[in-house]
mmCIF file with all atom_site columns, C-alpha atoms in Angstrom:
data_model
loop_
_atom_site.group_PDB
_atom_site.id
_atom_site.type_symbol
_atom_site.label_atom_id
_atom_site.label_alt_id
_atom_site.label_comp_id
_atom_site.label_asym_id
_atom_site.label_entity_id
_atom_site.label_seq_id
_atom_site.pdbx_PDB_ins_code
_atom_site.Cartn_x
_atom_site.Cartn_y
_atom_site.Cartn_z
_atom_site.occupancy
_atom_site.B_iso_or_equiv
_atom_site.pdbx_formal_charge
_atom_site.auth_seq_id
_atom_site.auth_comp_id
_atom_site.auth_asym_id
_atom_site.auth_atom_id
_atom_site.pdbx_PDB_model_num
ATOM 1   C CA . MET A 1 1   ? -80.076 140.607 31.791 1.00 0.00 ? 89  MET A CA 1
ATOM 2   C CA . SER A 1 2   ? -81.737 140.548 34.945 1.00 0.00 ? 90  SER A CA 1
ATOM 3   C CA . LEU A 1 3   ? -80.585 138.048 37.845 1.00 0.00 ? 91  LEU A CA 1
ATOM 4   C CA . LEU A 1 4   ? -83.824 135.257 37.070 1.00 0.00 ? 92  LEU A CA 1
ATOM 5   C CA . GLU A 1 5   ? -82.073 135.416 33.417 1.00 0.00 ? 93  GLU A CA 1
ATOM 6   C CA . ASN A 1 6   ? -79.091 134.808 34.721 1.00 0.00 ? 94  ASN A CA 1
ATOM 7   C CA . LEU A 1 7   ? -79.843 131.881 36.650 1.00 0.00 ? 95  LEU A CA 1
ATOM 8   C CA . GLN A 1 8   ? -81.844 130.131 34.448 1.00 0.00 ? 96  GLN A CA 1
ATOM 9   C CA . TRP A 1 9   ? -78.644 130.933 31.799 1.00 0.00 ? 97  TRP A CA 1
ATOM 10  C CA . ARG A 1 10  ? -76.025 129.305 34.006 1.00 0.00 ? 98  ARG A CA 1
ATOM 11  C CA . TYR A 1 11  ? -75.812 125.550 34.411 1.00 0.00 ? 99  TYR A CA 1
ATOM 12  C CA . ALA A 1 12  ? -73.174 122.736 35.685 1.00 0.00 ? 100 ALA A CA 1
ATOM 13  C CA . THR A 1 13  ? -71.523 122.628 32.964 1.00 0.00 ? 101 THR A CA 1
ATOM 14  C CA . LYS A 1 14  ? -69.946 119.418 31.804 1.00 0.00 ? 102 LYS A CA 1
ATOM 15  C CA . LYS A 1 15  ? -67.745 120.568 28.994 1.00 0.00 ? 103 LYS A CA 1
ATOM 16  C CA . MET A 1 16  ? -65.350 122.896 29.161 1.00 0.00 ? 104 MET A CA 1
ATOM 17  C CA . THR A 1 17  ? -63.872 124.149 25.903 1.00 0.00 ? 105 THR A CA 1
ATOM 18  C CA . GLY A 1 18  ? -60.388 125.257 27.444 1.00 0.00 ? 106 GLY A CA 1
ATOM 19  C CA . GLU A 1 19  ? -60.692 128.895 26.164 1.00 0.00 ? 107 GLU A CA 1
ATOM 20  C CA . LYS A 1 20  ? -59.333 131.878 28.713 1.00 0.00 ? 108 LYS A CA 1
ATOM 21  C CA . ILE A 1 21  ? -61.006 133.974 30.313 1.00 0.00 ? 109 ILE A CA 1
ATOM 22  C CA . PRO A 1 22  ? -60.716 137.941 29.897 1.00 0.00 ? 110 PRO A CA 1
ATOM 23  C CA . GLN A 1 23  ? -58.895 138.966 33.034 1.00 0.00 ? 111 GLN A CA 1
ATOM 24  C CA . GLU A 1 24  ? -61.029 141.129 33.952 1.00 0.00 ? 112 GLU A CA 1
ATOM 25  C CA . LYS A 1 25  ? -63.814 139.183 34.416 1.00 0.00 ? 113 LYS A CA 1
ATOM 26  C CA . ILE A 1 26  ? -61.924 136.880 36.618 1.00 0.00 ? 114 ILE A CA 1
ATOM 27  C CA . ASP A 1 27  ? -61.101 140.118 38.603 1.00 0.00 ? 115 ASP A CA 1
ATOM 28  C CA . TYR A 1 28  ? -64.848 141.541 38.670 1.00 0.00 ? 116 TYR A CA 1
ATOM 29  C CA . ILE A 1 29  ? -66.032 137.489 40.289 1.00 0.00 ? 117 ILE A CA 1
ATOM 30  C CA . LEU A 1 30  ? -62.333 137.856 42.541 1.00 0.00 ? 118 LEU A CA 1
ATOM 31  C CA . GLU A 1 31  ? -64.337 140.828 43.964 1.00 0.00 ? 119 GLU A CA 1
ATOM 32  C CA . ALA A 1 32  ? -67.783 139.853 44.204 1.00 0.00 ? 120 ALA A CA 1
ATOM 33  C CA . ILE A 1 33  ? -66.322 136.753 46.576 1.00 0.00 ? 121 ILE A CA 1
ATOM 34  C CA . ARG A 1 34  ? -64.052 139.456 48.723 1.00 0.00 ? 122 ARG A CA 1
ATOM 35  C CA . LEU A 1 35  ? -67.612 141.383 49.291 1.00 0.00 ? 123 LEU A CA 1
ATOM 36  C CA . SER A 1 36  ? -69.360 138.440 50.184 1.00 0.00 ? 124 SER A CA 1
ATOM 37  C CA . PRO A 1 37  ? -71.328 138.263 53.536 1.00 0.00 ? 125 PRO A CA 1
ATOM 38  C CA . SER A 1 38  ? -70.014 135.981 56.221 1.00 0.00 ? 126 SER A CA 1
ATOM 39  C CA . SER A 1 39  ? -70.618 135.565 60.105 1.00 0.00 ? 127 SER A CA 1
ATOM 40  C CA . SER A 1 40  ? -68.714 138.804 61.803 1.00 0.00 ? 128 SER A CA 1
ATOM 41  C CA . GLY A 1 41  ? -67.676 139.666 58.867 1.00 0.00 ? 129 GLY A CA 1
ATOM 42  C CA . LEU A 1 42  ? -64.522 137.021 59.159 1.00 0.00 ? 130 LEU A CA 1
ATOM 43  C CA . GLN A 1 43  ? -64.691 135.664 56.019 1.00 0.00 ? 131 GLN A CA 1
ATOM 44  C CA . PRO A 1 44  ? -63.015 132.193 57.573 1.00 0.00 ? 132 PRO A CA 1
ATOM 45  C CA . TYR A 1 45  ? -61.847 130.798 54.692 1.00 0.00 ? 133 TYR A CA 1
ATOM 46  C CA . GLU A 1 46  ? -59.422 131.627 51.694 1.00 0.00 ? 134 GLU A CA 1
ATOM 47  C CA . ILE A 1 47  ? -59.695 131.200 47.747 1.00 0.00 ? 135 ILE A CA 1
ATOM 48  C CA . LEU A 1 48  ? -56.366 129.221 45.881 1.00 0.00 ? 136 LEU A CA 1
ATOM 49  C CA . VAL A 1 49  ? -56.600 130.680 42.402 1.00 0.00 ? 137 VAL A CA 1
ATOM 50  C CA . ILE A 1 50  ? -55.238 127.901 40.118 1.00 0.00 ? 138 ILE A CA 1
ATOM 51  C CA . THR A 1 51  ? -54.066 128.510 36.071 1.00 0.00 ? 139 THR A CA 1
ATOM 52  C CA . ASN A 1 52  ? -50.737 126.653 36.340 1.00 0.00 ? 140 ASN A CA 1
ATOM 53  C CA . GLN A 1 53  ? -51.774 123.496 33.290 1.00 0.00 ? 141 GLN A CA 1
ATOM 54  C CA . GLU A 1 54  ? -49.445 121.206 35.430 1.00 0.00 ? 142 GLU A CA 1
ATOM 55  C CA . LEU A 1 55  ? -51.607 121.538 38.933 1.00 0.00 ? 143 LEU A CA 1
ATOM 56  C CA . LYS A 1 56  ? -54.625 120.973 37.004 1.00 0.00 ? 144 LYS A CA 1
ATOM 57  C CA . GLU A 1 57  ? -53.233 117.540 35.677 1.00 0.00 ? 145 GLU A CA 1
ATOM 58  C CA . LYS A 1 58  ? -52.369 116.526 39.082 1.00 0.00 ? 146 LYS A CA 1
ATOM 59  C CA . ILE A 1 59  ? -56.115 117.742 40.299 1.00 0.00 ? 147 ILE A CA 1
ATOM 60  C CA . ARG A 1 60  ? -58.034 116.164 37.936 1.00 0.00 ? 148 ARG A CA 1
ATOM 61  C CA . PRO A 1 61  ? -57.488 112.141 39.642 1.00 0.00 ? 149 PRO A CA 1
ATOM 62  C CA . ILE A 1 62  ? -58.126 113.918 43.201 1.00 0.00 ? 150 ILE A CA 1
ATOM 63  C CA . ALA A 1 63  ? -61.723 114.846 41.874 1.00 0.00 ? 151 ALA A CA 1
ATOM 64  C CA . PHE A 1 64  ? -62.678 111.980 39.970 1.00 0.00 ? 152 PHE A CA 1
ATOM 65  C CA . ASP A 1 65  ? -61.268 112.282 36.581 1.00 0.00 ? 153 ASP A CA 1
ATOM 66  C CA . GLN A 1 66  ? -64.102 115.028 35.760 1.00 0.00 ? 154 GLN A CA 1
ATOM 67  C CA . SER A 1 67  ? -62.634 116.628 32.669 1.00 0.00 ? 155 SER A CA 1
ATOM 68  C CA . GLN A 1 68  ? -63.711 119.985 33.365 1.00 0.00 ? 156 GLN A CA 1
ATOM 69  C CA . ILE A 1 69  ? -60.745 120.267 35.356 1.00 0.00 ? 157 ILE A CA 1
ATOM 70  C CA . THR A 1 70  ? -58.181 120.219 33.205 1.00 0.00 ? 158 THR A CA 1
ATOM 71  C CA . ASP A 1 71  ? -60.434 122.111 30.255 1.00 0.00 ? 159 ASP A CA 1
ATOM 72  C CA . ALA A 1 72  ? -61.654 125.163 32.809 1.00 0.00 ? 160 ALA A CA 1
ATOM 73  C CA . SER A 1 73  ? -59.502 128.473 32.477 1.00 0.00 ? 161 SER A CA 1
ATOM 74  C CA . HIS A 1 74  ? -58.862 128.884 36.144 1.00 0.00 ? 162 HIS A CA 1
ATOM 75  C CA . LEU A 1 75  ? -59.771 126.362 38.904 1.00 0.00 ? 163 LEU A CA 1
ATOM 76  C CA . LEU A 1 76  ? -60.804 127.943 42.550 1.00 0.00 ? 164 LEU A CA 1
ATOM 77  C CA . VAL A 1 77  ? -60.110 126.134 45.655 1.00 0.00 ? 165 VAL A CA 1
ATOM 78  C CA . PHE A 1 78  ? -62.976 127.473 48.139 1.00 0.00 ? 166 PHE A CA 1
ATOM 79  C CA . ALA A 1 79  ? -60.734 126.327 51.772 1.00 0.00 ? 167 ALA A CA 1
ATOM 80  C CA . ALA A 1 80  ? -62.202 126.958 55.095 1.00 0.00 ? 168 ALA A CA 1
ATOM 81  C CA . TRP A 1 81  ? -60.389 127.851 58.600 1.00 0.00 ? 169 TRP A CA 1
ATOM 82  C CA . ASP A 1 82  ? -59.823 124.379 60.263 1.00 0.00 ? 170 ASP A CA 1
ATOM 83  C CA . LYS A 1 83  ? -60.696 125.875 63.572 1.00 0.00 ? 171 LYS A CA 1
ATOM 84  C CA . TYR A 1 84  ? -61.483 129.364 64.918 1.00 0.00 ? 172 TYR A CA 1
ATOM 85  C CA . THR A 1 85  ? -58.936 130.806 67.146 1.00 0.00 ? 173 THR A CA 1
ATOM 86  C CA . GLU A 1 86  ? -58.107 133.653 70.084 1.00 0.00 ? 174 GLU A CA 1
ATOM 87  C CA . GLN A 1 87  ? -55.024 134.822 67.099 1.00 0.00 ? 175 GLN A CA 1
ATOM 88  C CA . ARG A 1 88  ? -57.300 135.056 63.875 1.00 0.00 ? 176 ARG A CA 1
ATOM 89  C CA . ILE A 1 89  ? -60.382 136.888 65.819 1.00 0.00 ? 177 ILE A CA 1
ATOM 90  C CA . ASN A 1 90  ? -57.766 139.637 66.986 1.00 0.00 ? 178 ASN A CA 1
ATOM 91  C CA . ASP A 1 91  ? -56.170 139.925 63.848 1.00 0.00 ? 179 ASP A CA 1
ATOM 92  C CA . PHE A 1 92  ? -60.040 140.299 62.686 1.00 0.00 ? 180 PHE A CA 1
ATOM 93  C CA . PHE A 1 93  ? -60.639 142.810 64.474 1.00 0.00 ? 181 PHE A CA 1
ATOM 94  C CA . ALA A 1 94  ? -57.456 145.079 64.405 1.00 0.00 ? 182 ALA A CA 1
ATOM 95  C CA . PHE A 1 95  ? -57.711 145.172 60.687 1.00 0.00 ? 183 PHE A CA 1
ATOM 96  C CA . SER A 1 96  ? -61.643 145.959 60.847 1.00 0.00 ? 184 SER A CA 1
ATOM 97  C CA . ASN A 1 97  ? -60.866 148.637 62.948 1.00 0.00 ? 185 ASN A CA 1
ATOM 98  C CA . ALA A 1 98  ? -57.840 150.511 61.594 1.00 0.00 ? 186 ALA A CA 1
ATOM 99  C CA . GLU A 1 99  ? -59.620 150.508 58.820 1.00 0.00 ? 187 GLU A CA 1
ATOM 100 C CA . ARG A 1 100 ? -62.419 151.890 60.300 1.00 0.00 ? 188 ARG A CA 1
ATOM 101 C CA . GLY A 1 101 ? -60.640 154.502 62.088 1.00 0.00 ? 189 GLY A CA 1
ATOM 102 C CA . LEU A 1 102 ? -61.407 152.971 65.680 1.00 0.00 ? 190 LEU A CA 1
ATOM 103 C CA . PRO A 1 103 ? -59.540 152.388 68.643 1.00 0.00 ? 191 PRO A CA 1
ATOM 104 C CA . ASP A 1 104 ? -58.222 148.905 69.356 1.00 0.00 ? 192 ASP A CA 1
ATOM 105 C CA . SER A 1 105 ? -60.583 148.950 72.567 1.00 0.00 ? 193 SER A CA 1
ATOM 106 C CA . ALA A 1 106 ? -64.016 149.932 70.675 1.00 0.00 ? 194 ALA A CA 1
ATOM 107 C CA . THR A 1 107 ? -65.218 145.939 69.489 1.00 0.00 ? 195 THR A CA 1
ATOM 108 C CA . ASP A 1 108 ? -63.200 144.686 72.923 1.00 0.00 ? 196 ASP A CA 1
ATOM 109 C CA . ALA A 1 109 ? -67.060 143.389 74.263 1.00 0.00 ? 197 ALA A CA 1
ATOM 110 C CA . TYR A 1 110 ? -67.995 141.340 71.348 1.00 0.00 ? 198 TYR A CA 1
ATOM 111 C CA . ARG A 1 111 ? -64.375 140.262 70.470 1.00 0.00 ? 199 ARG A CA 1
ATOM 112 C CA . THR A 1 112 ? -63.709 138.748 73.653 1.00 0.00 ? 200 THR A CA 1
ATOM 113 C CA . ARG A 1 113 ? -68.210 137.078 73.070 1.00 0.00 ? 201 ARG A CA 1
ATOM 114 C CA . LEU A 1 114 ? -66.982 135.121 70.253 1.00 0.00 ? 202 LEU A CA 1
ATOM 115 C CA . ILE A 1 115 ? -63.671 133.697 71.438 1.00 0.00 ? 203 ILE A CA 1
ATOM 116 C CA . THR A 1 116 ? -65.302 132.729 73.769 1.00 0.00 ? 204 THR A CA 1
ATOM 117 C CA . MET A 1 117 ? -67.639 131.319 71.648 1.00 0.00 ? 205 MET A CA 1
ATOM 118 C CA . THR A 1 118 ? -65.203 129.903 69.575 1.00 0.00 ? 206 THR A CA 1
ATOM 119 C CA . THR A 1 119 ? -62.486 128.211 71.306 1.00 0.00 ? 207 THR A CA 1
ATOM 120 C CA . THR A 1 120 ? -64.961 126.215 73.726 1.00 0.00 ? 208 THR A CA 1
ATOM 121 C CA . GLN A 1 121 ? -66.769 124.258 70.330 1.00 0.00 ? 209 GLN A CA 1
ATOM 122 C CA . THR A 1 122 ? -64.553 121.424 68.864 1.00 0.00 ? 210 THR A CA 1
ATOM 123 C CA . PRO A 1 123 ? -62.436 121.969 65.574 1.00 0.00 ? 211 PRO A CA 1
ATOM 124 C CA . GLU A 1 124 ? -64.955 120.061 64.194 1.00 0.00 ? 212 GLU A CA 1
ATOM 125 C CA . GLN A 1 125 ? -67.545 122.931 65.307 1.00 0.00 ? 213 GLN A CA 1
ATOM 126 C CA . ASN A 1 126 ? -65.740 125.367 64.522 1.00 0.00 ? 214 ASN A CA 1
ATOM 127 C CA . PHE A 1 127 ? -64.544 123.897 60.795 1.00 0.00 ? 215 PHE A CA 1
ATOM 128 C CA . ALA A 1 128 ? -68.537 123.433 59.633 1.00 0.00 ? 216 ALA A CA 1
ATOM 129 C CA . HIS A 1 129 ? -69.348 126.795 60.802 1.00 0.00 ? 217 HIS A CA 1
ATOM 130 C CA . THR A 1 130 ? -66.633 128.256 58.934 1.00 0.00 ? 218 THR A CA 1
ATOM 131 C CA . ALA A 1 131 ? -66.949 125.533 56.167 1.00 0.00 ? 219 ALA A CA 1
ATOM 132 C CA . LYS A 1 132 ? -70.537 127.101 55.790 1.00 0.00 ? 220 LYS A CA 1
ATOM 133 C CA . GLN A 1 133 ? -68.856 130.736 55.264 1.00 0.00 ? 221 GLN A CA 1
ATOM 134 C CA . SER A 1 134 ? -66.874 129.559 52.352 1.00 0.00 ? 222 SER A CA 1
ATOM 135 C CA . ALA A 1 135 ? -70.343 128.353 51.033 1.00 0.00 ? 223 ALA A CA 1
ATOM 136 C CA . ILE A 1 136 ? -72.144 131.234 51.190 1.00 0.00 ? 224 ILE A CA 1
ATOM 137 C CA . ALA A 1 137 ? -68.924 133.106 49.011 1.00 0.00 ? 225 ALA A CA 1
ATOM 138 C CA . LEU A 1 138 ? -69.354 129.799 47.028 1.00 0.00 ? 226 LEU A CA 1
ATOM 139 C CA . SER A 1 139 ? -72.592 131.452 46.169 1.00 0.00 ? 227 SER A CA 1
ATOM 140 C CA . ILE A 1 140 ? -71.878 134.714 45.045 1.00 0.00 ? 228 ILE A CA 1
ATOM 141 C CA . ALA A 1 141 ? -68.865 133.177 42.805 1.00 0.00 ? 229 ALA A CA 1
ATOM 142 C CA . LEU A 1 142 ? -71.632 131.520 41.012 1.00 0.00 ? 230 LEU A CA 1
ATOM 143 C CA . LEU A 1 143 ? -73.374 134.994 40.626 1.00 0.00 ? 231 LEU A CA 1
ATOM 144 C CA . ALA A 1 144 ? -71.051 136.949 39.143 1.00 0.00 ? 232 ALA A CA 1
ATOM 145 C CA . ALA A 1 145 ? -69.630 134.199 37.155 1.00 0.00 ? 233 ALA A CA 1
ATOM 146 C CA . ALA A 1 146 ? -73.366 134.096 35.444 1.00 0.00 ? 234 ALA A CA 1
ATOM 147 C CA . GLU A 1 147 ? -73.965 137.869 34.907 1.00 0.00 ? 235 GLU A CA 1
ATOM 148 C CA . GLN A 1 148 ? -70.334 137.430 33.276 1.00 0.00 ? 236 GLN A CA 1
ATOM 149 C CA . LYS A 1 149 ? -71.194 135.014 31.065 1.00 0.00 ? 237 LYS A CA 1
ATOM 150 C CA . VAL A 1 150 ? -68.611 133.015 32.888 1.00 0.00 ? 238 VAL A CA 1
ATOM 151 C CA . ASP A 1 151 ? -69.093 129.128 33.153 1.00 0.00 ? 239 ASP A CA 1
ATOM 152 C CA . ALA A 1 152 ? -68.884 128.156 36.336 1.00 0.00 ? 240 ALA A CA 1
ATOM 153 C CA . THR A 1 153 ? -69.216 124.162 37.757 1.00 0.00 ? 241 THR A CA 1
ATOM 154 C CA . PRO A 1 154 ? -68.944 124.168 41.386 1.00 0.00 ? 242 PRO A CA 1
ATOM 155 C CA . MET A 1 155 ? -68.005 120.327 42.981 1.00 0.00 ? 243 MET A CA 1
ATOM 156 C CA . GLU A 1 156 ? -67.656 119.219 46.431 1.00 0.00 ? 244 GLU A CA 1
ATOM 157 C CA . GLY A 1 157 ? -66.882 115.821 44.318 1.00 0.00 ? 245 GLY A CA 1
ATOM 158 C CA . TYR A 1 158 ? -63.289 115.141 44.592 1.00 0.00 ? 246 TYR A CA 1
ATOM 159 C CA . ASN A 1 159 ? -60.667 113.724 47.628 1.00 0.00 ? 247 ASN A CA 1
ATOM 160 C CA . ALA A 1 160 ? -60.500 116.286 49.924 1.00 0.00 ? 248 ALA A CA 1
ATOM 161 C CA . ALA A 1 161 ? -57.868 114.804 52.265 1.00 0.00 ? 249 ALA A CA 1
ATOM 162 C CA . ALA A 1 162 ? -55.409 114.058 48.829 1.00 0.00 ? 250 ALA A CA 1
ATOM 163 C CA . LEU A 1 163 ? -56.567 117.971 47.100 1.00 0.00 ? 251 LEU A CA 1
ATOM 164 C CA . ASP A 1 164 ? -55.347 119.234 50.885 1.00 0.00 ? 252 ASP A CA 1
ATOM 165 C CA . GLU A 1 165 ? -52.179 117.636 51.260 1.00 0.00 ? 253 GLU A CA 1
ATOM 166 C CA . LEU A 1 166 ? -51.527 118.555 47.188 1.00 0.00 ? 254 LEU A CA 1
ATOM 167 C CA . LEU A 1 167 ? -52.027 122.013 47.816 1.00 0.00 ? 255 LEU A CA 1
ATOM 168 C CA . GLY A 1 168 ? -50.914 122.057 51.385 1.00 0.00 ? 256 GLY A CA 1
ATOM 169 C CA . LEU A 1 169 ? -53.522 123.426 53.065 1.00 0.00 ? 257 LEU A CA 1
ATOM 170 C CA . LYS A 1 170 ? -52.854 121.498 56.460 1.00 0.00 ? 258 LYS A CA 1
ATOM 171 C CA . ASP A 1 171 ? -49.508 123.701 57.413 1.00 0.00 ? 259 ASP A CA 1
ATOM 172 C CA . LYS A 1 172 ? -52.436 127.351 56.791 1.00 0.00 ? 260 LYS A CA 1
ATOM 173 C CA . GLY A 1 173 ? -54.725 126.013 59.374 1.00 0.00 ? 261 GLY A CA 1
ATOM 174 C CA . LEU A 1 174 ? -57.310 125.723 56.418 1.00 0.00 ? 262 LEU A CA 1
ATOM 175 C CA . LYS A 1 175 ? -59.471 122.413 54.328 1.00 0.00 ? 263 LYS A CA 1
ATOM 176 C CA . SER A 1 176 ? -61.034 122.512 51.199 1.00 0.00 ? 264 SER A CA 1
ATOM 177 C CA . THR A 1 177 ? -64.538 122.662 51.166 1.00 0.00 ? 265 THR A CA 1
ATOM 178 C CA . ALA A 1 178 ? -65.134 122.867 47.177 1.00 0.00 ? 266 ALA A CA 1
ATOM 179 C CA . ILE A 1 179 ? -63.958 123.250 43.591 1.00 0.00 ? 267 ILE A CA 1
ATOM 180 C CA . LEU A 1 180 ? -65.110 125.759 40.974 1.00 0.00 ? 268 LEU A CA 1
ATOM 181 C CA . ALA A 1 181 ? -63.997 125.586 37.764 1.00 0.00 ? 269 ALA A CA 1
ATOM 182 C CA . LEU A 1 182 ? -64.953 128.540 35.478 1.00 0.00 ? 270 LEU A CA 1
ATOM 183 C CA . GLY A 1 183 ? -64.459 127.935 31.402 1.00 0.00 ? 271 GLY A CA 1
ATOM 184 C CA . TYR A 1 184 ? -66.508 128.975 28.752 1.00 0.00 ? 272 TYR A CA 1
ATOM 185 C CA . ARG A 1 185 ? -69.143 125.556 27.925 1.00 0.00 ? 273 ARG A CA 1
ATOM 186 C CA . ASP A 1 186 ? -68.705 122.844 25.179 1.00 0.00 ? 274 ASP A CA 1
ATOM 187 C CA . GLU A 1 187 ? -71.845 122.625 23.993 1.00 0.00 ? 275 GLU A CA 1
ATOM 188 C CA . ALA A 1 188 ? -71.206 120.882 21.526 1.00 0.00 ? 276 ALA A CA 1
ATOM 189 C CA . ASN A 1 189 ? -70.035 117.996 24.056 1.00 0.00 ? 277 ASN A CA 1
ATOM 190 C CA . ASP A 1 190 ? -72.235 118.529 26.999 1.00 0.00 ? 278 ASP A CA 1
ATOM 191 C CA . TRP A 1 191 ? -75.070 116.746 27.223 1.00 0.00 ? 279 TRP A CA 1
ATOM 192 C CA . LEU A 1 192 ? -76.429 118.671 29.503 1.00 0.00 ? 280 LEU A CA 1
ATOM 193 C CA . ALA A 1 193 ? -76.203 122.045 27.817 1.00 0.00 ? 281 ALA A CA 1
ATOM 194 C CA . LYS A 1 194 ? -79.472 121.375 25.863 1.00 0.00 ? 282 LYS A CA 1
ATOM 195 C CA . LEU A 1 195 ? -81.517 119.902 28.780 1.00 0.00 ? 283 LEU A CA 1
ATOM 196 C CA . LYS A 1 196 ? -84.412 122.409 30.386 1.00 0.00 ? 284 LYS A CA 1
ATOM 197 C CA . LYS A 1 197 ? -83.041 122.832 33.572 1.00 0.00 ? 285 LYS A CA 1
ATOM 198 C CA . VAL A 1 198 ? -85.090 121.298 36.216 1.00 0.00 ? 286 VAL A CA 1
ATOM 199 C CA . ARG A 1 199 ? -85.803 122.798 40.086 1.00 0.00 ? 287 ARG A CA 1
ATOM 200 C CA . THR A 1 200 ? -88.289 121.918 42.505 1.00 0.00 ? 288 THR A CA 1
ATOM 201 C CA . PRO A 1 201 ? -91.758 123.642 42.071 1.00 0.00 ? 289 PRO A CA 1
ATOM 202 C CA . SER A 1 202 ? -92.780 126.324 44.072 1.00 0.00 ? 290 SER A CA 1
ATOM 203 C CA . GLU A 1 203 ? -95.408 124.684 45.485 1.00 0.00 ? 291 GLU A CA 1
ATOM 204 C CA . LEU A 1 204 ? -93.398 122.346 46.880 1.00 0.00 ? 292 LEU A CA 1
ATOM 205 C CA . LEU A 1 205 ? -89.937 124.576 47.505 1.00 0.00 ? 293 LEU A CA 1
ATOM 206 C CA . TYR A 1 206 ? -91.841 127.254 50.232 1.00 0.00 ? 294 TYR A CA 1
ATOM 207 C CA . THR A 1 207 ? -93.805 126.843 52.786 1.00 0.00 ? 295 THR A CA 1
ATOM 208 C CA . HIS A 1 208 ? -96.030 130.318 53.941 1.00 0.00 ? 296 HIS A CA 1
ATOM 209 C CA . LEU A 1 209 ? -96.515 131.170 57.233 1.00 0.00 ? 297 LEU A CA 1
ATOM 210 C CA . ASN A 1 210 ? -98.664 133.521 57.467 1.00 0.00 ? 298 ASN A CA 1
#
C-alpha cells in the first residue's frame, strides 16, 4: 500500500484486542524511530519499550484509565532530555565522529556554537526543543506502524509528573512527552473504528504563496 493509503487506514484506536505483535514488526517500528531526523542529529530523547503487564496496569490510572494502556501489545514512552548539557553534546559528537572516522576536531566549531546556544537557554527552552524532536520520532513511529498494519494510538492525555516518577525518568535527566500504544484494533467494540476519517479540507489547510 502507498503512504497515503496507510494514512487513510490508520486511526487513533480506542479499543485493542490484547493480541501480541510479532517481534519483527516491533523491530521494524523501533528501527524507523532510530532513523528519524532530528535537529543537529542529536536525537535528544529515549524511548522506553514496555511489555510488562503489571507495569502497564500501574500506568493505566496515570493515563486517565484509557483501556489501550493495558490492552496494547506494547507501550512506547517517548522521553526527551530535560535540558541540553555540554556533556550530552560532547558525547554525541564524539560518537558521531568515531562512526564517521573523523577526528574529534572536525566538528569543533559547530559543536562549540551548539553548546553556547543551548546552554545559555533556560531548561524550559531546552525541553521545549527536545520535546519537539521527540514528536518527530513519534510521527515516524506512527507511519511505520501503519505500514506494518499495526494500530497505534498516540497519547498526551496522562499525568506526566506521575508517569515520570513511576518510570524514574528524572534520575535519567528525562521527561515524558507522549505514550504510544501499539496493538490491534477491536473493531467490534471500538466506536471509532467504522467512522469516516475527518480532516481539514485542503482549501482551508493550505495557503499557497506563489
